[in-house]
PDB file of C-alpha atoms in Angstrom:
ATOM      1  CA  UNK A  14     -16.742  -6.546  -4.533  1.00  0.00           C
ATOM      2  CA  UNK A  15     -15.721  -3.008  -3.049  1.00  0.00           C
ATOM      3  CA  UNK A  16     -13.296  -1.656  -0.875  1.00  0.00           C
ATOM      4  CA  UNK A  17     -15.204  -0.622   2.239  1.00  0.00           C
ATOM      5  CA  UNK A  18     -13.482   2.978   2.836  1.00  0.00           C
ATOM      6  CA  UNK A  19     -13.135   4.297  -0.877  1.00  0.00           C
ATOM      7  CA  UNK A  20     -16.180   1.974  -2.754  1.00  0.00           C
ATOM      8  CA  UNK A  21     -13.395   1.045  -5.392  1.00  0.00           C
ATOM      9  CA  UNK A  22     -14.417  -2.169  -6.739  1.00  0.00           C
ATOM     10  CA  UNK A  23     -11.451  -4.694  -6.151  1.00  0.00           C
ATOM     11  CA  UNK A  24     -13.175  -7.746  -8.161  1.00  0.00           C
ATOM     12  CA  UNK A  25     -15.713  -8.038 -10.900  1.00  0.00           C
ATOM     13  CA  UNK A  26     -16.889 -10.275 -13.140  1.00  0.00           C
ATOM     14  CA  UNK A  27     -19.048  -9.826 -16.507  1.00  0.00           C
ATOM     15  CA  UNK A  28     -22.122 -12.018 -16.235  1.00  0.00           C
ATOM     16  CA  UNK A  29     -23.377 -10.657 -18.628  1.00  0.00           C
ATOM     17  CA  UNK A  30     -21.041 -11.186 -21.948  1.00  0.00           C
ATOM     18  CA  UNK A  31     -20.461 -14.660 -20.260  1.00  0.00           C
ATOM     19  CA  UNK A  32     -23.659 -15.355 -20.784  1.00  0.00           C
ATOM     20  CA  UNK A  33     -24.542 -13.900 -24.218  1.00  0.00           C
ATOM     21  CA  UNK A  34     -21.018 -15.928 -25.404  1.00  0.00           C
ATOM     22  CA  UNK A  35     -23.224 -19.010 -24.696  1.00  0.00           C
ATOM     23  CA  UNK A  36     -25.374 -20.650 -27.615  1.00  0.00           C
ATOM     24  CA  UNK A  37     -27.811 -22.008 -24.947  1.00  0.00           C
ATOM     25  CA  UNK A  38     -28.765 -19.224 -22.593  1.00  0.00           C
ATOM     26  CA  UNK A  39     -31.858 -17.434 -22.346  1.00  0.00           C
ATOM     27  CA  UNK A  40     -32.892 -14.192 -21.555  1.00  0.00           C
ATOM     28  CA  UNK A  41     -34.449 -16.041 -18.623  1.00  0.00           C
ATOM     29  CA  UNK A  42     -31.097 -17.280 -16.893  1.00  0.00           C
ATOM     30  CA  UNK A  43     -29.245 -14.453 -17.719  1.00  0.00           C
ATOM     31  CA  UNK A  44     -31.809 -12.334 -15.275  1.00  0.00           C
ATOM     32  CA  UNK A  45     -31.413 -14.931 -13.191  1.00  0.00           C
ATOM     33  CA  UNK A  46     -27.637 -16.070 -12.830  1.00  0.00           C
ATOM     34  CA  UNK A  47     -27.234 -11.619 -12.069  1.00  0.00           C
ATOM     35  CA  UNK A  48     -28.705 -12.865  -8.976  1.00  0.00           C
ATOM     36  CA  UNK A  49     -26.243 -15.693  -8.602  1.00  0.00           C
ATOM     37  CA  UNK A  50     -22.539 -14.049  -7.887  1.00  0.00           C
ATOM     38  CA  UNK A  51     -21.330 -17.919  -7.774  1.00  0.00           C
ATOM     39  CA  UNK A  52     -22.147 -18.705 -11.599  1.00  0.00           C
ATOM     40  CA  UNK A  53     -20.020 -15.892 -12.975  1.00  0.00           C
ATOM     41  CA  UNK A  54     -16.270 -17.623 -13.804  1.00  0.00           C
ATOM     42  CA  UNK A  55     -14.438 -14.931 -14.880  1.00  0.00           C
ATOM     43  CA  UNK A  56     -13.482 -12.475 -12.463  1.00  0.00           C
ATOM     44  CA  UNK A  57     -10.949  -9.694 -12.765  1.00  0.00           C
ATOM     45  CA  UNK A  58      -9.279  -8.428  -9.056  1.00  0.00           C
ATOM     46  CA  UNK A  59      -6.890  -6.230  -7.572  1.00  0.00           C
ATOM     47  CA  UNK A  60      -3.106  -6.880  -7.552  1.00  0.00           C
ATOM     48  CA  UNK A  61      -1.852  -7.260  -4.159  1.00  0.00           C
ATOM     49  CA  UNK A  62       1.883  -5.691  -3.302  1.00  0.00           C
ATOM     50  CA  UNK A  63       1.149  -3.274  -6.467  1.00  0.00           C
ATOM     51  CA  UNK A  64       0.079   0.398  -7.047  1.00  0.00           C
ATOM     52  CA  UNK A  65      -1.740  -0.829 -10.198  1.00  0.00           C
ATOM     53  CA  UNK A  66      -5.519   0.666 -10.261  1.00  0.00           C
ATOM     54  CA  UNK A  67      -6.417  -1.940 -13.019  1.00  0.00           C
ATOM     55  CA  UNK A  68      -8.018  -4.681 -12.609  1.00  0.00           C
ATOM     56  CA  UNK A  69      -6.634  -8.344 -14.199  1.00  0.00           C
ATOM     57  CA  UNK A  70      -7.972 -12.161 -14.761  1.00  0.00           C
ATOM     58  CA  UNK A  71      -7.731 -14.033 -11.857  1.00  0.00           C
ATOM     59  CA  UNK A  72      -8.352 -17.708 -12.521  1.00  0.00           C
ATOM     60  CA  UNK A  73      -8.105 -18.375  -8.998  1.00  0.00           C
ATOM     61  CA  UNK A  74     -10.927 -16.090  -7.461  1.00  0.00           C
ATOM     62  CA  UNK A  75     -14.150 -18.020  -6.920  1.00  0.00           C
ATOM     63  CA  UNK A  76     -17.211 -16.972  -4.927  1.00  0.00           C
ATOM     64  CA  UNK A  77     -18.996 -20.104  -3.527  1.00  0.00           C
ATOM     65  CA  UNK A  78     -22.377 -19.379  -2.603  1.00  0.00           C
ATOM     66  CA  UNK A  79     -23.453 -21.333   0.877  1.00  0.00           C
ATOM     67  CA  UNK A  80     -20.519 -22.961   1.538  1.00  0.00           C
ATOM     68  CA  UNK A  81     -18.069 -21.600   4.486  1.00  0.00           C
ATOM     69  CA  UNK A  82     -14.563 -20.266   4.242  1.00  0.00           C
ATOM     70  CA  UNK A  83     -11.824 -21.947   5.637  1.00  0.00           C
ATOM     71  CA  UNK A  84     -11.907 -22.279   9.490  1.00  0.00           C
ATOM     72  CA  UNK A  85      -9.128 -19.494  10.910  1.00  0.00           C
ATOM     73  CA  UNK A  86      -9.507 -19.396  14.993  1.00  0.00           C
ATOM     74  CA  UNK A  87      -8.628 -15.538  15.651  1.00  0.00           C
ATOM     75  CA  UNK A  88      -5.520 -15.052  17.953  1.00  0.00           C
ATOM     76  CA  UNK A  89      -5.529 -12.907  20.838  1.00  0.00           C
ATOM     77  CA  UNK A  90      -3.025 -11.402  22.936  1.00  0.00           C
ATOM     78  CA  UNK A  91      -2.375  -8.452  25.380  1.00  0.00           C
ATOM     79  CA  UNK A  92      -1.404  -5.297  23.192  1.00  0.00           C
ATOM     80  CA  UNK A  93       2.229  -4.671  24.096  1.00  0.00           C
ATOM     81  CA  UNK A  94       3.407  -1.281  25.205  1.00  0.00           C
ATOM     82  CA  UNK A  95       5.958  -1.165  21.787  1.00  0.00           C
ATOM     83  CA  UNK A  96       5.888  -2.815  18.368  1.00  0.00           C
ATOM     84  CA  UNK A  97       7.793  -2.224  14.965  1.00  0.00           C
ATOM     85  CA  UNK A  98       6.129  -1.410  11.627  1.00  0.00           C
ATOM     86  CA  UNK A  99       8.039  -2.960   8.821  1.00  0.00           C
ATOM     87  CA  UNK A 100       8.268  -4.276   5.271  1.00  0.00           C
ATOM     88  CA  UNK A 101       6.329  -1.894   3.392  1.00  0.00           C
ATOM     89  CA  UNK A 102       6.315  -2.483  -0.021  1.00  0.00           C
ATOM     90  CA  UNK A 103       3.503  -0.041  -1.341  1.00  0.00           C
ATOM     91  CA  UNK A 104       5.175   3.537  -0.998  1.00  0.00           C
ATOM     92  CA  UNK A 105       4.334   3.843   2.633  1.00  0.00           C
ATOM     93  CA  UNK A 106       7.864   3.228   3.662  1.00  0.00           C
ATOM     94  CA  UNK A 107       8.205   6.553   5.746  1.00  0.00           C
ATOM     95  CA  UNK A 108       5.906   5.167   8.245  1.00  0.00           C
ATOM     96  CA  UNK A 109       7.949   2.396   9.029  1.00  0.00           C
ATOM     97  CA  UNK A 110       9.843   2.454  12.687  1.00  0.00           C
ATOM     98  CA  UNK A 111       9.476   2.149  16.649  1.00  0.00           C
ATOM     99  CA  UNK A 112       5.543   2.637  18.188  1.00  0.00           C
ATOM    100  CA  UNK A 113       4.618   3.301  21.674  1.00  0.00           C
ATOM    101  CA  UNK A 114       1.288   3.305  23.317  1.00  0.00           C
ATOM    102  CA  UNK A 115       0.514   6.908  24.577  1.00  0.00           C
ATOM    103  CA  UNK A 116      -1.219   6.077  27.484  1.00  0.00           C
ATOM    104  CA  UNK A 117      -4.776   6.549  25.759  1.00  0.00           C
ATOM    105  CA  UNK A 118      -7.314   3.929  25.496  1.00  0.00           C
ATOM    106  CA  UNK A 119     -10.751   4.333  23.654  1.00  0.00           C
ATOM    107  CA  UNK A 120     -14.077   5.173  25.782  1.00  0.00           C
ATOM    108  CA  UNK A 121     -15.559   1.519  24.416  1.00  0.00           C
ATOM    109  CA  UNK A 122     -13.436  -1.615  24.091  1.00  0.00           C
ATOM    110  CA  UNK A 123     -10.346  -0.057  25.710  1.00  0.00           C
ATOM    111  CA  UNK A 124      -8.283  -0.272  23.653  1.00  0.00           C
ATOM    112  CA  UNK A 125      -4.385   1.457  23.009  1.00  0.00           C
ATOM    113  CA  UNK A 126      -3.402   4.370  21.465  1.00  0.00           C
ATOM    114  CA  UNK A 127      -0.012   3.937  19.655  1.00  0.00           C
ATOM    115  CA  UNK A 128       2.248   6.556  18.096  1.00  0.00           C
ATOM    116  CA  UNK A 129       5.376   6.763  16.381  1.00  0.00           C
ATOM    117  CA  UNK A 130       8.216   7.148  18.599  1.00  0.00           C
ATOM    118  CA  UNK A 131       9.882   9.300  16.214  1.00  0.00           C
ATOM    119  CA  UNK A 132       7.662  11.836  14.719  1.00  0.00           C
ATOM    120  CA  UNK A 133       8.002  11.828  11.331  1.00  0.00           C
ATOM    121  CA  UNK A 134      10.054  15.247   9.855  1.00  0.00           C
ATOM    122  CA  UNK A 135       8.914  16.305   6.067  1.00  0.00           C
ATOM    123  CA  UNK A 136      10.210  19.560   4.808  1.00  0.00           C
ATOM    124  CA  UNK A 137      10.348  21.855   8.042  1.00  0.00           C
ATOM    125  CA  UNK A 138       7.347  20.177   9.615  1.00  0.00           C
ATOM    126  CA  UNK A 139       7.096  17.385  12.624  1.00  0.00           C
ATOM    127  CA  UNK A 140       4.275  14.899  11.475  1.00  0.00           C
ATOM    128  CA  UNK A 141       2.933  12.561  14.405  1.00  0.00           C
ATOM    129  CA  UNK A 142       1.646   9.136  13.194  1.00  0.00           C
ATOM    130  CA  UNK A 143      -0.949   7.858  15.029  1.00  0.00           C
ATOM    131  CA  UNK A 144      -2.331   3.841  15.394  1.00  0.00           C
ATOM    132  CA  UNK A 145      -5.621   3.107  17.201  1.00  0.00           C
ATOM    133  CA  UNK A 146      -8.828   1.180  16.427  1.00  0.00           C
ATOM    134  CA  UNK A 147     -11.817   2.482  14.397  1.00  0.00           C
ATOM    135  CA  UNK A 148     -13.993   0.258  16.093  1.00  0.00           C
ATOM    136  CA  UNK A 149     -13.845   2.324  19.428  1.00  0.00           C
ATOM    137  CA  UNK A 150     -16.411   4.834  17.452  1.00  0.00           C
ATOM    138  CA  UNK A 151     -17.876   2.549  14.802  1.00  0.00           C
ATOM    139  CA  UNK A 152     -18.291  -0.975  16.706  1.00  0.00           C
ATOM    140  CA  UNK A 153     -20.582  -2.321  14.430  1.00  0.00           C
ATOM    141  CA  UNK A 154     -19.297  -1.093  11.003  1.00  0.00           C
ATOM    142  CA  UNK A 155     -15.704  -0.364  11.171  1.00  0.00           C
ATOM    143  CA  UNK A 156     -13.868  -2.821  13.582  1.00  0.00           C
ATOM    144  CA  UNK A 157     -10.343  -1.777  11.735  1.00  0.00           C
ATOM    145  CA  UNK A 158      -7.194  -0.576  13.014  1.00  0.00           C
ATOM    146  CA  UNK A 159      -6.177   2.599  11.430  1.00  0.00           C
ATOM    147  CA  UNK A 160      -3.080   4.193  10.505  1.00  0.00           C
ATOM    148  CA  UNK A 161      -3.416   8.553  10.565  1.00  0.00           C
ATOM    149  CA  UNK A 162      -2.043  11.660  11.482  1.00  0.00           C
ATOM    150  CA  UNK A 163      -5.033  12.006  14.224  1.00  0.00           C
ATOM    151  CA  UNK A 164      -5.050  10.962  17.290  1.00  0.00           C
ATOM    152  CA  UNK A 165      -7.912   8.987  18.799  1.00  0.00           C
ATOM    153  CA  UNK A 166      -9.029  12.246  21.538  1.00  0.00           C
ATOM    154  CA  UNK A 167      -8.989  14.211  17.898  1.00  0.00           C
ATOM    155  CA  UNK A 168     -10.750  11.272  15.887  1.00  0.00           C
ATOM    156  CA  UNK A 169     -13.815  10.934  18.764  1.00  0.00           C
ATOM    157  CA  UNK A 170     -14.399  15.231  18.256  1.00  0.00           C
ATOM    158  CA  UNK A 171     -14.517  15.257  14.620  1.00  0.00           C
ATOM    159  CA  UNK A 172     -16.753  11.814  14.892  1.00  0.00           C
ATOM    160  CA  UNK A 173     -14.207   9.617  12.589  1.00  0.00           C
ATOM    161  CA  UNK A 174     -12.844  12.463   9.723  1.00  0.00           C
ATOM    162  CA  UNK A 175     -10.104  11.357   9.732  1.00  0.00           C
ATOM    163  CA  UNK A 176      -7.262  10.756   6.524  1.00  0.00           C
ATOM    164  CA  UNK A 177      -6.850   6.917   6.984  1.00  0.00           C
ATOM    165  CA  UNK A 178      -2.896   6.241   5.308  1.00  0.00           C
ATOM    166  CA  UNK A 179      -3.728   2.730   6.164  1.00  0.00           C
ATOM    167  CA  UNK A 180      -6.217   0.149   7.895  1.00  0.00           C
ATOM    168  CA  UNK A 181      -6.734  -3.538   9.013  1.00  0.00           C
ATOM    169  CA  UNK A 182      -9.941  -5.255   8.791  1.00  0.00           C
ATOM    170  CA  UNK A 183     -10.364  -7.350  12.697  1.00  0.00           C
ATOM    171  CA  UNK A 184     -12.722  -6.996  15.644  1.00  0.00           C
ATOM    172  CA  UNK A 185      -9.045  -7.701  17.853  1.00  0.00           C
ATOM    173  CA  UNK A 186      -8.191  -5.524  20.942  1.00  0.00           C
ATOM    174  CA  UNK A 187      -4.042  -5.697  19.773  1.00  0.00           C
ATOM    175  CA  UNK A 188      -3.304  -4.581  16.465  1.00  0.00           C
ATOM    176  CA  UNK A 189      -0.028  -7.561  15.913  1.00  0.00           C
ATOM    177  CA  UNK A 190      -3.289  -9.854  16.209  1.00  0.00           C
ATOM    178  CA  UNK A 191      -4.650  -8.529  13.128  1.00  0.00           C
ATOM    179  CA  UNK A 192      -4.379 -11.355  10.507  1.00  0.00           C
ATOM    180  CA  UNK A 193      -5.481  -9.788   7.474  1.00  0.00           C
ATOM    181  CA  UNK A 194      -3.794  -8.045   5.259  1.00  0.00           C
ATOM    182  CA  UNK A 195      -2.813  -3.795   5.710  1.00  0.00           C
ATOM    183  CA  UNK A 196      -4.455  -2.077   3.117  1.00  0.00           C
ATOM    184  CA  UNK A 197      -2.530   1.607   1.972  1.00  0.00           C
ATOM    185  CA  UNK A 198      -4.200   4.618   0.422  1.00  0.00           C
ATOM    186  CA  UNK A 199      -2.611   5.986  -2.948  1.00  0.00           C
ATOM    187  CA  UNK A 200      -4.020   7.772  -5.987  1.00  0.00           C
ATOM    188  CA  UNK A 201      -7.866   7.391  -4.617  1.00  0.00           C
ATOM    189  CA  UNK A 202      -7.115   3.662  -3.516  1.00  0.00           C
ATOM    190  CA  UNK A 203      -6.036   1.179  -0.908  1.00  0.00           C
ATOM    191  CA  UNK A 204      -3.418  -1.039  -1.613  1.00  0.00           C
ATOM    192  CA  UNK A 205      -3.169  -4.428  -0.039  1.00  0.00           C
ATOM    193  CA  UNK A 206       0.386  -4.974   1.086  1.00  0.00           C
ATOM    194  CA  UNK A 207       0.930  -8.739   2.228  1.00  0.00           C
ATOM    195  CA  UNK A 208       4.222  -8.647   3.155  1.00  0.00           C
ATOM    196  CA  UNK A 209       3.540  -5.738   5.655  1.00  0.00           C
ATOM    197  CA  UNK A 210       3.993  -6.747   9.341  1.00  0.00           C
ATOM    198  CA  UNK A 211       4.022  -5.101  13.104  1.00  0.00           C
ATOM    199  CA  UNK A 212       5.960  -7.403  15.550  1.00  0.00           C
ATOM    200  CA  UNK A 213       6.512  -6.925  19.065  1.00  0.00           C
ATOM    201  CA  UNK A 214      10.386  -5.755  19.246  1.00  0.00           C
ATOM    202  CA  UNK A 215      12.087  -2.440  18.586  1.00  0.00           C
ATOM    203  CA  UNK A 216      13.347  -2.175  14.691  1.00  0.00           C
ATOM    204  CA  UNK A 217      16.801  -3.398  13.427  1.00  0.00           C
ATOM    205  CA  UNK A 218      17.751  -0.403  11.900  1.00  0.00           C
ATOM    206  CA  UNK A 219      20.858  -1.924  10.726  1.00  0.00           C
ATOM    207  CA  UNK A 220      24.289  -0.907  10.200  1.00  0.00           C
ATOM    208  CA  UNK A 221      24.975   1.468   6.813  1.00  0.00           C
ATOM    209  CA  UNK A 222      28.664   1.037   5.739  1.00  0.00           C
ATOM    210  CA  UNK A 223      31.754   3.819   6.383  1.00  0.00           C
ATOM    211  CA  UNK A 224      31.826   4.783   3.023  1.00  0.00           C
ATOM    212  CA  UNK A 225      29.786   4.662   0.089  1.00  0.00           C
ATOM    213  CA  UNK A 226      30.935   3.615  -3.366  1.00  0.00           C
ATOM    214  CA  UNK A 227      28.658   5.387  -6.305  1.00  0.00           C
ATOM    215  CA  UNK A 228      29.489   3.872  -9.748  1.00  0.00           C
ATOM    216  CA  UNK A 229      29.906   6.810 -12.607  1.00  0.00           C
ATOM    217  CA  UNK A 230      26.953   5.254 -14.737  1.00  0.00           C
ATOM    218  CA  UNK A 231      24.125   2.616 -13.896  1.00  0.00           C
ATOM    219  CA  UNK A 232      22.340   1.077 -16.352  1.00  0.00           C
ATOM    220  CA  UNK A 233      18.670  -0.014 -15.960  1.00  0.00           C
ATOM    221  CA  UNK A 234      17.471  -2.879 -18.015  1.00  0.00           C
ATOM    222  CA  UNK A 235      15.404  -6.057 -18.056  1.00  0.00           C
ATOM    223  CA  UNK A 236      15.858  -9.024 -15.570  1.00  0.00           C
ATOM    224  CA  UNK A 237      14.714 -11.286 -18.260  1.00  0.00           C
ATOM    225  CA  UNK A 238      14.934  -9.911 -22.085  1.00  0.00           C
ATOM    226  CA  UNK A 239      12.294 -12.532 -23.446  1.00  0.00           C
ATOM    227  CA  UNK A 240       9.988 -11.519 -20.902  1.00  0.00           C
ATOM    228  CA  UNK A 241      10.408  -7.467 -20.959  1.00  0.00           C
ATOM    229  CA  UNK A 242       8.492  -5.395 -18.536  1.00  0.00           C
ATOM    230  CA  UNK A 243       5.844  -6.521 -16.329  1.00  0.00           C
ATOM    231  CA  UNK A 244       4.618  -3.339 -15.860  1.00  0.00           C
ATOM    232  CA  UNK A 245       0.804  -2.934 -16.001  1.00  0.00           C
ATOM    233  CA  UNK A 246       0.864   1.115 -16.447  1.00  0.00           C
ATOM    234  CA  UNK A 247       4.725   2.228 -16.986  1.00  0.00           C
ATOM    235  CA  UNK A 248       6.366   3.225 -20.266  1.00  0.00           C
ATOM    236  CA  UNK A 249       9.390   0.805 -20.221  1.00  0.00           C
ATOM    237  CA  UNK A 250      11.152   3.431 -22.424  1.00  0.00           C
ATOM    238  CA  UNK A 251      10.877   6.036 -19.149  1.00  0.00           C
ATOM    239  CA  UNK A 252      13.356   3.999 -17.135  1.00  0.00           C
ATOM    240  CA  UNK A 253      15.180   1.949 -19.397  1.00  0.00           C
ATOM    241  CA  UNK A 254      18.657   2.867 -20.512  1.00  0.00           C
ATOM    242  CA  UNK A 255      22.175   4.426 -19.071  1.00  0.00           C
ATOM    243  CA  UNK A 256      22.304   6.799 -16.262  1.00  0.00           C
ATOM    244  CA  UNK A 257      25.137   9.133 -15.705  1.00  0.00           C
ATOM    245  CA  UNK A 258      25.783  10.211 -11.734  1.00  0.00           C
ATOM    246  CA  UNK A 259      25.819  14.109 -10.446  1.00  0.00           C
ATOM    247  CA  UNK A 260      26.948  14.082  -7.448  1.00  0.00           C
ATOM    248  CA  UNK A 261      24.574  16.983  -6.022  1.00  0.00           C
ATOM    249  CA  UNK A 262      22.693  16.031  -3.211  1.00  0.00           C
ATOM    250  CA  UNK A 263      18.687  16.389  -3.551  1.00  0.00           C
ATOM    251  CA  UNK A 264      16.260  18.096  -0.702  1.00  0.00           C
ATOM    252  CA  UNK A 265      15.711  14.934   0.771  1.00  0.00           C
ATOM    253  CA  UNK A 266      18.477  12.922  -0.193  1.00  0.00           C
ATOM    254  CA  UNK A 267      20.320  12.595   2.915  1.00  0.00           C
ATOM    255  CA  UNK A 268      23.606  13.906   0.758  1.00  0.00           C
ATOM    256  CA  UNK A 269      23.220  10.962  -1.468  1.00  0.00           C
ATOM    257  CA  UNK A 270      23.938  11.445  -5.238  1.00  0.00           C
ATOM    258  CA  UNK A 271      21.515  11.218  -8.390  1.00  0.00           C
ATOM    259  CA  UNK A 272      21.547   9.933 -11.521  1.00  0.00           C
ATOM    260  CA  UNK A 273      20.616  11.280 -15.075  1.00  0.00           C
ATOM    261  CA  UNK A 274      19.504   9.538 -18.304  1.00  0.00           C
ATOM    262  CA  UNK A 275      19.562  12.643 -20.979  1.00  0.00           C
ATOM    263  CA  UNK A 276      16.256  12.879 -22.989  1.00  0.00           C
ATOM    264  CA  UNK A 277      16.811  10.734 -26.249  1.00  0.00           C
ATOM    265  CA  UNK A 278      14.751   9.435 -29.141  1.00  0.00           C
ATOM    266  CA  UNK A 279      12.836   7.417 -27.126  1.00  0.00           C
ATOM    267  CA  UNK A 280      12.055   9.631 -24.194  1.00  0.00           C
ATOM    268  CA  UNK A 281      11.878  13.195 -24.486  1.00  0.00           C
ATOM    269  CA  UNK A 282      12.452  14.196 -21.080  1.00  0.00           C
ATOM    270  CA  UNK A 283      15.648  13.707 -18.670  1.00  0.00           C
ATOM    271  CA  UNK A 284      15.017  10.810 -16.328  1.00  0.00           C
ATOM    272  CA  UNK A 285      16.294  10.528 -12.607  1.00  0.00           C
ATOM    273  CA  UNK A 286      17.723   7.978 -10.396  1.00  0.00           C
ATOM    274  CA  UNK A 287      17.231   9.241  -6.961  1.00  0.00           C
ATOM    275  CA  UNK A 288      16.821   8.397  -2.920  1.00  0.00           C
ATOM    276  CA  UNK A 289      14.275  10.142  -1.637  1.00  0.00           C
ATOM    277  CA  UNK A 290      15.067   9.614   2.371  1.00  0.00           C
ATOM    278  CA  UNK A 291      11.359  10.598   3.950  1.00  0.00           C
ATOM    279  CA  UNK A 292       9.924   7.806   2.000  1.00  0.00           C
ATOM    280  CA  UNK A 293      12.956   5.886   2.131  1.00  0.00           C
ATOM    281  CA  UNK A 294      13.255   4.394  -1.521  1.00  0.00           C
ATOM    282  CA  UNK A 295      15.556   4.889  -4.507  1.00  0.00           C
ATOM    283  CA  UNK A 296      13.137   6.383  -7.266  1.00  0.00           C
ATOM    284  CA  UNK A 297      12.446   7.125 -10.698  1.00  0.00           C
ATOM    285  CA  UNK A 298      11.146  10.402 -12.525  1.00  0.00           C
ATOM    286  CA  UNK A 299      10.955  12.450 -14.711  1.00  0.00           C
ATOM    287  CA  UNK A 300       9.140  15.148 -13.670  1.00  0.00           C
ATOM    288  CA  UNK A 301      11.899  16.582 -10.994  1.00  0.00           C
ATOM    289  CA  UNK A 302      13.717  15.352  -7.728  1.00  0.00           C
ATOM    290  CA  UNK A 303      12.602  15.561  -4.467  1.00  0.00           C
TER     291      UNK A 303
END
């Protein structure tokens, strides 16, 4: 199975070795179960709510050939003029906030134009996020909602070349009646995000206290020792260990502090604990602060 955008398979299963593992088979049904997606068992997919590129065993992932999927009636509603993005758990975090429909609707199906109330503000330059629906150029072959720094008037001239941060598979006229999941691009790959959501309300941006209290030293470790670190592609000896705070503010810190774990024996780098605000995340590195 591939991602539609990118072509980056997101599940796969080895007929073939499952087959040769067999005493029985023949050369005969292995030619023809390659036909047969539904006789392969073990398939391998994506991990949702991660940045991991791999591929794992899924025991639950099944492809059942002429039966139907589960019945789910689509839900539609009038777009609203405002909505809040929220909950992003797969780096994309900056594009959270307030949207607004601009007043544009696409030449087809009619649909709104939203962008970010706030333009976004990255190292001396104003960013506008933009949220309209693909399918207003490609009816029949992309019916997704898009998340990208073009506008729709833009994304009609150019004929769809657009950079896509972020899309949502569903022939729907309001994007909050998208059901699916919102898949995010990073490191050549979209990233399904399930806890992701757009609801019709301005954002709580909540309340941040008077005063901050930094500890001197934080120490990074494992929530369960037996179990160590679930990490797919991550060193565990990058991150783990003690931290000592400098309280220097980084570019795009807000004024918040950082904190240091000195190259050692394990690591031979300096690691940092850091809050990068335009993303709006604590991080770790070890290749510089932001």
């Amino acid at each position: 199975l591939f991602d539609p955008i990118t072509l980056w398979p997101i599940a796969t299963c080895d007929i073939e070795t499952q087959y040769r593992q067999s005493i029985h088979h023949t050369v005969e049904q292995l030619e023809t179960a390659k036909l047969i997606p539904n006789l392969c068992r073990n398939w391998s997919t994506i991990i949702s709510d991660s940045l991991a590129g791999e591929l794992t065993d899924d025991d639950s992932f099944a492809v059942d050939m002429g039966a139907p999927c589960f019945d789910e009636t689509c839900i539609i509603t009038t777009a609203p003029q405002t909505f809040c993005m929220d909950k992003n758990t797969v780096v994309h975090g900056f594009l959270e906030g307030d949207y607004e429909q601009t007043g544009v609707f696409g030449p087809n199906s009619s649909t709104p134009e939203y962008t970010r109330t706030n333009e976004l503000y990255y190292d001396g330059t104003y960013i506008p996020i933009y949220v309209w629906y693909l399918g207003e150029l490609f009816p029949d072959d992309n019916a997704w909602w898009v998340i990208t720094d073009t506008n729709l008037t833009q994304g009609i001239a150019s004929g769809g070349d657009i950079a896509v941060y972020a899309y949502c598979a569903a022939s729907v006229s309001n994007p909050l009646d998208c059901s699916g999941h919102w898949n995010f691009w990073f490191a050549e790959k979209f990233h399904a995000d399930t806890s992701f959501s757009l609801t019709e309300e301005k954002c709580d941006t909540g309340i941040a206290p008077e005063e901050y209290i930094w500890p001197d030293y934080v120490c990074i470790g494992y929530n369960d020792e037996e179990a160590g670190s679930d990490s797919l592609y991550l060193n565990e000896d990058i991150f783990l260990g003690g931290y000592e705070i400098n309280k220097t503010g980084t570019t795009f810190s807000e004024g918040f502090p950082h904190w240091v774990k000195p190259k050692n024996d394990d690591y031979s780098n300096d690691v940092y604990l850091y809050f990068d605000a335009f993303y709006g995340y604590w991080q770790i590195s070890s290749v510089g602060l932001h």
